[in-house]
mmCIF file of C-alpha atoms and ligand atoms in Angstrom:
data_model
loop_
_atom_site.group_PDB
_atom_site.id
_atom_site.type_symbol
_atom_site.label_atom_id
_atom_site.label_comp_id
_atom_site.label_asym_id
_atom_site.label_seq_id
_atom_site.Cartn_x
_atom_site.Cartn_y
_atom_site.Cartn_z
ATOM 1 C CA UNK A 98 106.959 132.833 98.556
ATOM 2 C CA UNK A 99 106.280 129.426 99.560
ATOM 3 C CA UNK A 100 110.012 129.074 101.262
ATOM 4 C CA UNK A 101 108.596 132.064 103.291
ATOM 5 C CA UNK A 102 105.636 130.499 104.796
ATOM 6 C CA UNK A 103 107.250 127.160 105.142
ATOM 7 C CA UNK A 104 110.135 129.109 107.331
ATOM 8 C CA UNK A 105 107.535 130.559 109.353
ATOM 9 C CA UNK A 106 104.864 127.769 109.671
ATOM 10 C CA UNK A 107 107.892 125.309 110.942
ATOM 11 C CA UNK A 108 109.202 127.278 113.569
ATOM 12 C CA UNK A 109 105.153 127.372 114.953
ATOM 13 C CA UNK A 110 105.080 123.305 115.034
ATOM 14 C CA UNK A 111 108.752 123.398 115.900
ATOM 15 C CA UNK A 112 107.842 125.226 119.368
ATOM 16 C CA UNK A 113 104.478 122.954 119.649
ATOM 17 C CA UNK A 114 106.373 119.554 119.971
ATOM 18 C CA UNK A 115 107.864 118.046 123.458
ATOM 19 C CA UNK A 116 111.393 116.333 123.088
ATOM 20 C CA UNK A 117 109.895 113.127 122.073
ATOM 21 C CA UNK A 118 107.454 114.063 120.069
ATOM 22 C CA UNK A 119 106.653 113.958 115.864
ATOM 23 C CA UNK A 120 103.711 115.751 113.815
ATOM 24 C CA UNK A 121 101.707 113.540 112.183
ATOM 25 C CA UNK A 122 98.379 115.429 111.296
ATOM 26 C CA UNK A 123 96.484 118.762 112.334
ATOM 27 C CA UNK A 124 92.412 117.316 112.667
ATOM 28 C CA UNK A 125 89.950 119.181 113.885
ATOM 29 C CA UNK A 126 91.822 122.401 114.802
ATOM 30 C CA UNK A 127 94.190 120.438 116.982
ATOM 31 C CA UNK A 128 97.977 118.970 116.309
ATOM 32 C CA UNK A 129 97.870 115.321 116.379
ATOM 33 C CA UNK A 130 101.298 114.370 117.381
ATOM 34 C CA UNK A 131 103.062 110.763 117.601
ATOM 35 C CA UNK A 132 107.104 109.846 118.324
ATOM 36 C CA UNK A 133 109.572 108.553 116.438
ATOM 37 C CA UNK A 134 108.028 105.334 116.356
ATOM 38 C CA UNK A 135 105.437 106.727 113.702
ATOM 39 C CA UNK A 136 106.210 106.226 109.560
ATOM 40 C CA UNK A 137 106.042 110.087 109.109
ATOM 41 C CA UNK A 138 108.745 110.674 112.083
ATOM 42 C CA UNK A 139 111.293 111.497 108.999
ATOM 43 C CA UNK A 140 109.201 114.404 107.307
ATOM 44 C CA UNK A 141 108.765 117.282 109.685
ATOM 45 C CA UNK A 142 112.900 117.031 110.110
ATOM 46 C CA UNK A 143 113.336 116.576 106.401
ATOM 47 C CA UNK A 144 111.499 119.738 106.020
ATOM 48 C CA UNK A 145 113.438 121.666 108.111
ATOM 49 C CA UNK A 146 116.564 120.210 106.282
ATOM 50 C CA UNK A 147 114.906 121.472 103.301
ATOM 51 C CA UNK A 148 114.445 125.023 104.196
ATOM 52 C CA UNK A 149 117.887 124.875 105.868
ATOM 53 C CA UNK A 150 119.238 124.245 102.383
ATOM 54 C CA UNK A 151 116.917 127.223 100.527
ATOM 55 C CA UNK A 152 117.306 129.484 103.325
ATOM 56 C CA UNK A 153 121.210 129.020 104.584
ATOM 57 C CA UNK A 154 119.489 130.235 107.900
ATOM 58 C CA UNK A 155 121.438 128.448 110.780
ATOM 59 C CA UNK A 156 118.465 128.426 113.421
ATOM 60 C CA UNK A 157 117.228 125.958 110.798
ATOM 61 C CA UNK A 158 119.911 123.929 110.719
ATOM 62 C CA UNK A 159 119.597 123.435 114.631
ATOM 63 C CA UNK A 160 116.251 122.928 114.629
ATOM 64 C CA UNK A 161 116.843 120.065 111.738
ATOM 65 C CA UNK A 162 119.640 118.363 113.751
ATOM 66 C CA UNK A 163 117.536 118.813 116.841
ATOM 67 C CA UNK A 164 114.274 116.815 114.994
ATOM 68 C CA UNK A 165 116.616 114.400 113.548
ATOM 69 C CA UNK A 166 117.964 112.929 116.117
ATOM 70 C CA UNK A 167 114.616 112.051 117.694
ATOM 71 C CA UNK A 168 114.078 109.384 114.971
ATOM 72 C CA UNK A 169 117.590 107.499 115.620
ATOM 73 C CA UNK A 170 116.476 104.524 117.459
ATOM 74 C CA UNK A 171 114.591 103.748 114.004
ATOM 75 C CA UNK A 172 117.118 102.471 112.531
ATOM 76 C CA UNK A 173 117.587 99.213 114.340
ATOM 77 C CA UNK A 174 114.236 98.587 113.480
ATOM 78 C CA UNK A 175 114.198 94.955 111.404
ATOM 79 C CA UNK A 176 110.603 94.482 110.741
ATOM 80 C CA UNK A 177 109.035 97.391 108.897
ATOM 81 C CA UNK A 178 109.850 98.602 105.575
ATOM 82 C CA UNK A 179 109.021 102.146 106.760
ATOM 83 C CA UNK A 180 112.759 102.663 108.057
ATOM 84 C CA UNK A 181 113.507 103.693 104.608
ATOM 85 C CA UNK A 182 111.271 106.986 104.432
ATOM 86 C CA UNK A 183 112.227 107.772 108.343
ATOM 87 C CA UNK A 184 115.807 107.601 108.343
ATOM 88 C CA UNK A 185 116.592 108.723 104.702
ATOM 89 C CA UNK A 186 113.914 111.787 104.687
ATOM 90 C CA UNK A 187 116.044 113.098 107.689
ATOM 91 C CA UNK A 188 119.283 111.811 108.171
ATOM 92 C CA UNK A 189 120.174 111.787 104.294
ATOM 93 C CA UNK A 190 119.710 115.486 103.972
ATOM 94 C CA UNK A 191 121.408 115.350 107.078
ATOM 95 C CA UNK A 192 124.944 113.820 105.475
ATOM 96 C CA UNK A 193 124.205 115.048 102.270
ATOM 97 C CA UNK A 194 124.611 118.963 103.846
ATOM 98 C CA UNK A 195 126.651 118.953 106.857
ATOM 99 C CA UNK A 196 129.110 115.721 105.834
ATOM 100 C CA UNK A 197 127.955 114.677 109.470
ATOM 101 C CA UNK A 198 129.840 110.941 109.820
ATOM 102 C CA UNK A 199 127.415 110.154 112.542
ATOM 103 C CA UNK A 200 124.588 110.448 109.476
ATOM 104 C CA UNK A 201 126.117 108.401 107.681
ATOM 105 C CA UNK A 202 126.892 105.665 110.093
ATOM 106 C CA UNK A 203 123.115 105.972 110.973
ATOM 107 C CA UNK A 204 121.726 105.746 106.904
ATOM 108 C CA UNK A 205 124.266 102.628 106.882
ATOM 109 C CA UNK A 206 122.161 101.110 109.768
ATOM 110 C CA UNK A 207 119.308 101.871 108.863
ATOM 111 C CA UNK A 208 119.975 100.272 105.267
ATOM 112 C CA UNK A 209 120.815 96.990 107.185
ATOM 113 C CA UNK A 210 118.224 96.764 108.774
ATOM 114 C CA UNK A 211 115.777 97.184 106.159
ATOM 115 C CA UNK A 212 117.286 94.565 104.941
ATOM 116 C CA UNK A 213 115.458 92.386 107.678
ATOM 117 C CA UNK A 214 112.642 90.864 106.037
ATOM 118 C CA UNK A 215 113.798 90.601 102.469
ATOM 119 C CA UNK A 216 113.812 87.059 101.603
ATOM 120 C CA UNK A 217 115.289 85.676 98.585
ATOM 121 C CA UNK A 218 112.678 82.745 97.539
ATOM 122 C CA UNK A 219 110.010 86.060 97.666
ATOM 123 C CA UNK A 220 112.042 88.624 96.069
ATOM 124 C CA UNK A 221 110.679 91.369 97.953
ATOM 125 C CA UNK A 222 111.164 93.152 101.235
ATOM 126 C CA UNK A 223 108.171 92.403 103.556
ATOM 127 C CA UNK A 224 106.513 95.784 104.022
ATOM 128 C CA UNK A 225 104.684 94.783 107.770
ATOM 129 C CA UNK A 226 104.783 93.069 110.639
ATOM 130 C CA UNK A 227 101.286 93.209 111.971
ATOM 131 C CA UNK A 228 97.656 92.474 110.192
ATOM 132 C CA UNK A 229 95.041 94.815 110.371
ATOM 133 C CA UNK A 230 91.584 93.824 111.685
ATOM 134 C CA UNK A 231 89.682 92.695 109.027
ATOM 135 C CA UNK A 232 92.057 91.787 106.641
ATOM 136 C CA UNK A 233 94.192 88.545 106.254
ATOM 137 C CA UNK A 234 97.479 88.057 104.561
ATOM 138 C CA UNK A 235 101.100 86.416 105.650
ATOM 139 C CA UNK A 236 104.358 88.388 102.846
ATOM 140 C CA UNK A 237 102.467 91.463 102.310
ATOM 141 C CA UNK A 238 104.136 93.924 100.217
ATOM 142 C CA UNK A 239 102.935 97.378 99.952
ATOM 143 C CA UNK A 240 103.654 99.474 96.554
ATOM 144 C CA UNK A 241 104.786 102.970 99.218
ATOM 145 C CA UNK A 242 107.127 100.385 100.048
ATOM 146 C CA UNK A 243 109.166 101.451 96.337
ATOM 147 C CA UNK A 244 110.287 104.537 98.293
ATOM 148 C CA UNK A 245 112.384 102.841 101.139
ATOM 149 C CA UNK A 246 114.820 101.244 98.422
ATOM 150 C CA UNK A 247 116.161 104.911 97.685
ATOM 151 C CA UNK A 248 117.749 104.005 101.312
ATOM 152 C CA UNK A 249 119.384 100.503 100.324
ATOM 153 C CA UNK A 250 120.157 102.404 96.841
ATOM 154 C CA UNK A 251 121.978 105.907 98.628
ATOM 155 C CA UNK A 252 124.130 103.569 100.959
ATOM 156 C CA UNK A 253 124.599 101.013 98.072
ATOM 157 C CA UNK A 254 125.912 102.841 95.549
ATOM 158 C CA UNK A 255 128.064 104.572 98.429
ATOM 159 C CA UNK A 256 129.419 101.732 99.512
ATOM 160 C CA UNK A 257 129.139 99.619 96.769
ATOM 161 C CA UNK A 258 127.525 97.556 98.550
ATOM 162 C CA UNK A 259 126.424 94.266 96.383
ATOM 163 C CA UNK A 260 123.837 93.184 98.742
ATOM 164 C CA UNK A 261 122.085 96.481 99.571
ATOM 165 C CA UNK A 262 121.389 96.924 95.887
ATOM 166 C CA UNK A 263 120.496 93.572 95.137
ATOM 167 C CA UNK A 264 117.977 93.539 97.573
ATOM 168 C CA UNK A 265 116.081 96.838 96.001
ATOM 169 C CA UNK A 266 117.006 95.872 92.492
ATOM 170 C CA UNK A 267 114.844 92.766 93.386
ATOM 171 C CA UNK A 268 112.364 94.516 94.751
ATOM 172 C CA UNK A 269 111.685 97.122 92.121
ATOM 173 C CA UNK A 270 111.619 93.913 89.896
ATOM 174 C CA UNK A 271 108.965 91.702 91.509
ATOM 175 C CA UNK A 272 107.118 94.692 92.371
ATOM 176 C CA UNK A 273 107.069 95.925 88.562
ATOM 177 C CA UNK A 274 105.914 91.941 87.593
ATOM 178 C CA UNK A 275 103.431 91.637 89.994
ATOM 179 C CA UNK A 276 102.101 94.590 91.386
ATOM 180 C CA UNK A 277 100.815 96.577 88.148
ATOM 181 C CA UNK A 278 97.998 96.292 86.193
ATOM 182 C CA UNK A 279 97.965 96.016 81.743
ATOM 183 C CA UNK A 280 97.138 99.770 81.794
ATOM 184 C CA UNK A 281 100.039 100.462 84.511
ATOM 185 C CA UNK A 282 97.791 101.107 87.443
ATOM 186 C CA UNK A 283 99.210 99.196 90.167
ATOM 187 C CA UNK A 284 97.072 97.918 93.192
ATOM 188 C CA UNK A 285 98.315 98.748 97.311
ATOM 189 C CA UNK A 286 99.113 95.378 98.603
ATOM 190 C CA UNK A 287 100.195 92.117 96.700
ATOM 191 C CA UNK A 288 100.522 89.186 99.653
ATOM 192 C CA UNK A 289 102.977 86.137 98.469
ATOM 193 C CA UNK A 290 103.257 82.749 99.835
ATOM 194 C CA UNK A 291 106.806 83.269 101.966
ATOM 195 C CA UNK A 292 107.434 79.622 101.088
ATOM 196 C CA UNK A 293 107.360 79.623 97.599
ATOM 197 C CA UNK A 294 106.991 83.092 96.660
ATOM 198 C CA UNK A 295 103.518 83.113 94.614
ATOM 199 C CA UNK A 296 100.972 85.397 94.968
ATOM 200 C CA UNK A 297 98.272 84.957 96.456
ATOM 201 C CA UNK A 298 96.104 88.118 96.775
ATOM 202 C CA UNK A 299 95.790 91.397 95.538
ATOM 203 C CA UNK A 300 94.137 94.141 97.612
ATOM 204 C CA UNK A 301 93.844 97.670 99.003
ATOM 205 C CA UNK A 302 94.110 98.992 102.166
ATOM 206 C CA UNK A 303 94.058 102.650 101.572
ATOM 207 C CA UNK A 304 92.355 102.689 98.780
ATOM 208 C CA UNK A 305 88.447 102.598 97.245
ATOM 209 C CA UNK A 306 88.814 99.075 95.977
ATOM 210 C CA UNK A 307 91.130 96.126 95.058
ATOM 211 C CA UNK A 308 90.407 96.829 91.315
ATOM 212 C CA UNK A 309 91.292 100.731 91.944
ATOM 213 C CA UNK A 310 93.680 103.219 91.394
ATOM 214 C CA UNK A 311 94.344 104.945 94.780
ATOM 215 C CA UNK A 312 96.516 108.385 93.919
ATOM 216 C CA UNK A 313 99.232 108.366 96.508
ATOM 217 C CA UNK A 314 99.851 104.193 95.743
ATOM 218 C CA UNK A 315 100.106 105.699 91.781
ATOM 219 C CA UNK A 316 102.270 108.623 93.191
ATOM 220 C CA UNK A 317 104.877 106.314 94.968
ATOM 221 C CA UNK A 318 104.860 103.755 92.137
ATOM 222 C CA UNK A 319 105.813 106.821 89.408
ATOM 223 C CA UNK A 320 108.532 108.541 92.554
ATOM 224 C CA UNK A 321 109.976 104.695 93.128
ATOM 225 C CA UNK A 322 110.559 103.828 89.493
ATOM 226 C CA UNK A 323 111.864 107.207 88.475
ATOM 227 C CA UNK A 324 114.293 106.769 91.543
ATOM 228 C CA UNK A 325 115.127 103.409 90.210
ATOM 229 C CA UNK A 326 116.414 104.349 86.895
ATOM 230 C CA UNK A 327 118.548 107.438 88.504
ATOM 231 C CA UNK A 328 120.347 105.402 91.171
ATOM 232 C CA UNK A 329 120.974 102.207 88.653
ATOM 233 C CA UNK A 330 121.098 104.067 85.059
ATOM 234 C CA UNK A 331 118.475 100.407 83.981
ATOM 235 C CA UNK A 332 116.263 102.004 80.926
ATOM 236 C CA UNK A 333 113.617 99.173 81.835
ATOM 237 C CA UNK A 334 112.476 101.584 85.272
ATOM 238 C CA UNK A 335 112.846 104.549 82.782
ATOM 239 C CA UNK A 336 110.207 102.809 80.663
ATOM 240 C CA UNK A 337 108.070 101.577 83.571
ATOM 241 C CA UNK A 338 108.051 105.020 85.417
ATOM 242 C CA UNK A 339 107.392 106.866 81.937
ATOM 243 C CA UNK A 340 104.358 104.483 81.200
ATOM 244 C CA UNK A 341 102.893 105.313 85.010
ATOM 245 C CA UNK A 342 103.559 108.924 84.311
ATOM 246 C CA UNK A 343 101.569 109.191 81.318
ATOM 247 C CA UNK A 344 98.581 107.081 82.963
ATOM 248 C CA UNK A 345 98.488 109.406 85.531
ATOM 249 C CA UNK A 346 98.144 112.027 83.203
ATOM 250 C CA UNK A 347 95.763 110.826 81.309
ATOM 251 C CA UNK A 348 93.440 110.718 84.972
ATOM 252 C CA UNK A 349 94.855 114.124 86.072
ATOM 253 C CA UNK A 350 92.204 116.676 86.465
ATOM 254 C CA UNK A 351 92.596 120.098 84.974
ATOM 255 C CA UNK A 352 94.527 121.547 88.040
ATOM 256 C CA UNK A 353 96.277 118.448 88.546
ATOM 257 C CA UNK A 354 95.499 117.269 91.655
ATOM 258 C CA UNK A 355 94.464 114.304 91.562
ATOM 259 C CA UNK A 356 91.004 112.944 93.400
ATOM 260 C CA UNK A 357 92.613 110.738 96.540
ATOM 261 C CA UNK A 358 91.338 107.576 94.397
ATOM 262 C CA UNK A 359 91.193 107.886 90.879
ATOM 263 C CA UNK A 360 88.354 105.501 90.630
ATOM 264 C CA UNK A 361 85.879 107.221 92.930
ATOM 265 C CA UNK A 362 82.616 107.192 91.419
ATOM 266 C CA UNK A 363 81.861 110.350 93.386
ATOM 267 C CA UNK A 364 84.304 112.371 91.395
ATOM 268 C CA UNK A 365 84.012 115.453 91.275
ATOM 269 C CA UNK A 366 82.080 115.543 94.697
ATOM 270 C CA UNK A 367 84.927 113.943 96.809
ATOM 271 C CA UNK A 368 87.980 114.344 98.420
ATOM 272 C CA UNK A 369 91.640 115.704 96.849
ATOM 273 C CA UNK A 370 94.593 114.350 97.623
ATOM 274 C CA UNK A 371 97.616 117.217 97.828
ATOM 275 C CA UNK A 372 99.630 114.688 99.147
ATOM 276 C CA UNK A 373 99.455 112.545 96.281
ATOM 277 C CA UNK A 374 100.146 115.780 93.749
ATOM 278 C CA UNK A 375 103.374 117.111 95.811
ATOM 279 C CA UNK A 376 104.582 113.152 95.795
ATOM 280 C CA UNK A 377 103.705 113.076 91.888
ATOM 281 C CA UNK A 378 104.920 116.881 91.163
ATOM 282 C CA UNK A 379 108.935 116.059 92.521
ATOM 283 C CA UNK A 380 108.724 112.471 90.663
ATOM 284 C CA UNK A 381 107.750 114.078 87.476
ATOM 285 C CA UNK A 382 110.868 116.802 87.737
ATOM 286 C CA UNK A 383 112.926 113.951 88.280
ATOM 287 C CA UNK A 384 111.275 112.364 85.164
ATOM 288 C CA UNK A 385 111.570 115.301 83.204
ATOM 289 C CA UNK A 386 115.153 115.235 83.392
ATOM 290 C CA UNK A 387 115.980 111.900 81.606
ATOM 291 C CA UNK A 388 112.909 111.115 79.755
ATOM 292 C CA UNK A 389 112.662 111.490 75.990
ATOM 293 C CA UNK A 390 109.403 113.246 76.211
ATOM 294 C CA UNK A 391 110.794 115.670 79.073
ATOM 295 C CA UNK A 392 108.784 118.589 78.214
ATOM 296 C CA UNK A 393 105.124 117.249 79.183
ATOM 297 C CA UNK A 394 106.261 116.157 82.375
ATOM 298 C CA UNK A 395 107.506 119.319 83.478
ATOM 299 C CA UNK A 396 104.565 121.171 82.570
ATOM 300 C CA UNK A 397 102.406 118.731 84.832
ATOM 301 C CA UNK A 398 104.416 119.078 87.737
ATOM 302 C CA UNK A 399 104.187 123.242 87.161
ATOM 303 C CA UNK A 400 100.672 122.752 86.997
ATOM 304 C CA UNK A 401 100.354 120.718 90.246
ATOM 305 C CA UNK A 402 102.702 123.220 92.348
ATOM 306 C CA UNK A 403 100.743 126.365 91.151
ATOM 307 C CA UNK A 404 97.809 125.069 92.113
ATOM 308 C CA UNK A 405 99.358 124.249 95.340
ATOM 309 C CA UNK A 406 100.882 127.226 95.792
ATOM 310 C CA UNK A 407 97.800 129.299 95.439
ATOM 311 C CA UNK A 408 95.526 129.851 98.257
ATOM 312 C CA UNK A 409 93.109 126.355 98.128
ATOM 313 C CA UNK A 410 95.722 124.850 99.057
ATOM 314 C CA UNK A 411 99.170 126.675 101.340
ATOM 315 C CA UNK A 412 98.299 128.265 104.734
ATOM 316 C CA UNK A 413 97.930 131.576 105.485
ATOM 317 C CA UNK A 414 100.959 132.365 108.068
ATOM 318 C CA UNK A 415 99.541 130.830 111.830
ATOM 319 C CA UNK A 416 96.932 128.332 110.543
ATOM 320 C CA UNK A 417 96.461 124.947 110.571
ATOM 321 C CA UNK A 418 99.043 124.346 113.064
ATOM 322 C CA UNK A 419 102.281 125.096 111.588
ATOM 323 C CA UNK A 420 101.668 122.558 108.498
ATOM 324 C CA UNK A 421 102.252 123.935 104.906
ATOM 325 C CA UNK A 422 99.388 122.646 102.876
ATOM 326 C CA UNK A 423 95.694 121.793 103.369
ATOM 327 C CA UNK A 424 93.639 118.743 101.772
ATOM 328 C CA UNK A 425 95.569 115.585 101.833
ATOM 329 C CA UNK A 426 93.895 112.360 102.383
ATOM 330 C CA UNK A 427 95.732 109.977 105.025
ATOM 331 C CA UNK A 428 93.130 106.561 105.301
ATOM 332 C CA UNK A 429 89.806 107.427 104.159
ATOM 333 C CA UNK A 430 88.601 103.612 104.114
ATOM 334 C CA UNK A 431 89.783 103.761 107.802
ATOM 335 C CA UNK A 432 87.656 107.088 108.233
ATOM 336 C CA UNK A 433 91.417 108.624 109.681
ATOM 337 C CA UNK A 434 93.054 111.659 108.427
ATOM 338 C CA UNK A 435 90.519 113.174 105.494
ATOM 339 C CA UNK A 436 91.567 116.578 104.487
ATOM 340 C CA UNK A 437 94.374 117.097 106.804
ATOM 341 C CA UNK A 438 97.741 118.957 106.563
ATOM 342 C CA UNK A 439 100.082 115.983 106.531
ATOM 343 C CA UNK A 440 104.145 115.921 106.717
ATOM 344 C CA UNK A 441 104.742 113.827 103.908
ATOM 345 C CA UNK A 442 102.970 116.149 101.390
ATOM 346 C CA UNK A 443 104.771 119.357 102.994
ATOM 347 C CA UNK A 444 107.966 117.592 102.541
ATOM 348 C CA UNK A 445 107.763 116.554 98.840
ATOM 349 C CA UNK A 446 106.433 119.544 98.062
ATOM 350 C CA UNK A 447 109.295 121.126 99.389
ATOM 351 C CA UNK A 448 111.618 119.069 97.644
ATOM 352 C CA UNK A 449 110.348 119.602 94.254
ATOM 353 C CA UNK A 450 110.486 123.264 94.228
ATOM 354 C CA UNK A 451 114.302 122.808 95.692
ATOM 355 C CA UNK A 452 114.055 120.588 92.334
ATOM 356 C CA UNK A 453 112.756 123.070 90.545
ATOM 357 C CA UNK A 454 115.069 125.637 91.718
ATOM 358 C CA UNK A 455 118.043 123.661 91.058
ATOM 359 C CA UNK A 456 117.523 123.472 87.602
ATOM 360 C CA UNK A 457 117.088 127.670 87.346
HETATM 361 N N1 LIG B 276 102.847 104.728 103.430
HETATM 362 C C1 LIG B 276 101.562 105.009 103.896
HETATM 363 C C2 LIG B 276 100.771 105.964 103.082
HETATM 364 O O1 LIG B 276 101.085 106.328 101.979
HETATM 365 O O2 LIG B 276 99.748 106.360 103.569
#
């Protein structure tokens, strides 16, 4: 059912794009689009991969290739951790279903350059190149930044490549000693010293507060760590993705999507995230499948894609501009992209019913 509206919502915001062109949002009844340039470029092609690889159906296939290659010139990109989720959304469905060599040569790029600003006295990648007004900080290292080491991990373990994994074994390490909290909450942004590698702030960005919990920072913390322990077999990630799992839990309202900060005092009167729950839905499949207490985490992540399955949440065949689901929360401290359709959460909510319906 959902396959079916995703097939037919994605050819609508297929046709609505120009040849240099990416979806990024659908806000107030319009598409907001952006180019390649844009973290998100990766999704809209990774979900046509995706429904490629339910569907078999070859107009998908050309429409995913056709998408794709729009984000190439990403992956010379040095600067910005983001490469990771752009090329590896896009181009690694690409290799991993066609064999395409050009994909391949492309993820092996990309992974190089992501390499760009990982320094060895920090221990981490540097997640941006820029400061936003109103904030100060020099090394700052995002958690979301946990999902572009699948990239150095894919090519890595391909090539066995030494470097490539040493760089996101690092990462996943400093980020698990410095970025979470005693009751495994982690915060958005830890900023080091680039000279000596301390710490010296943690903040948010995204979220409600430095001392909160904002859901799609928990999301990618529980995705990246479960990721971790698949691609290097390390039972420490296992144990640090298992303990974020059942905090998240434990916050989890009934229908399982969670609030877009889990410390809003407004709760219940504020906004979901569905983003956050389709992110937090495929991580706990993954999780379910090597964690010694499996069972609960499945049952979550079926709770969290029924509800977002039912009608709250998917759109009706022609709405909301060719996007999948309604109610994800982009930057609400910004005031930018509250309850919106947004790629990212159509694409891993895609992915973890393809989970899902691998395991059947
Ligand atoms: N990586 C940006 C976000 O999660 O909004």
């Amino acid at each position: 059912r959902v396959f079916n509206v995703a097939a037919e919502q994605s050819l609508l915001l297929a046709e609505a794009l120009g040849p240099e062109e990416s979806p990024k949002a659908y806000e107030d009844g319009r598409l907001v689009k952006d180019t390649y340039q844009w973290w998100c470029s990766g999704f809209f092609p990774g979900v046509l991969w995706q429904i490629y690889e339910y569907t078999g159906e070859e107009q998908f296939k050309t429409l995913a290739e056709r998408e794709t290659a729009k984000v190439e010139p990403i992956k010379y990109v040095t600067d910005h951790h983001d490469v990771g989720f752009q090329i590896n959304c896009c181009f690694g469905h690409q290799y991993r279903l066609t064999g395409d060599e050009h994909a391949l040569d492309v993820l092996r790029t990309a992974a190089h350059s992501l390499t760009g600003e990982f320094t060895e006295v920090v221990g981490c990648i540097k997640s941006w190149p820029f400061v936003k007004e109103g904030f100060s900080w020099v090394y700052p290292v995002i958690i979301d930044n946990m999902m572009n080491l699948e990239l150095l991990m894919v090519v890595g373990n391909m090539d066995d490549d030494m470097y490539l994994r040493h760089v996101a074994i690092s990462h996943a390490d400093k980020t698990m000693e410095n970025h979470f909290r005693d009751d495994y909450t982690c915060c958005h942004l830890v900023d080091y010293v680039p000279e000596t590698g301390e710490v010296s702030k943690k903040i948010t960005v995204q979220g409600l507060a430095d001392s909160s919990a904002w859901a799609r920072g928990q999301a990618w913390a529980l995705y990246g760590y479960t990721m971790m322990y698949q691609m290097t077999g390390d039972r420490k990630y296992l144990h640090h993705a298992q303990n974020i799992g059942d905090m998240i839990i434990s916050r989890l309202p009934d229908d399982g999507i969670p609030y877009w900060d889990f410390n809003d005092p407004k709760i219940p009167d504020t906004y979901r995230d569905a983003s956050a729950a389709a992110v937090m839905a495929s991580a706990y499949i993954a999780l379910d499948q090597v964690a010694d207490n499996g069972k609960e985490y499945m049952t979550v992540a079926q709770k969290q894609i029924r509800t977002l399955a039912s009608k709250e949440y998917l759109a009706e065949p022609g709405e909301i501009g060719g996007f999948i689901l309604k109610h994800s929360v982009g930057n609400l401290p910004e005031n930018v992209e509250i309850d919106v359709p947004l790629p990212y959460a159509d694409y891993y909510f895609l992915e973890a019913l393809l989970r899902i319906n691998k395991m059947l």
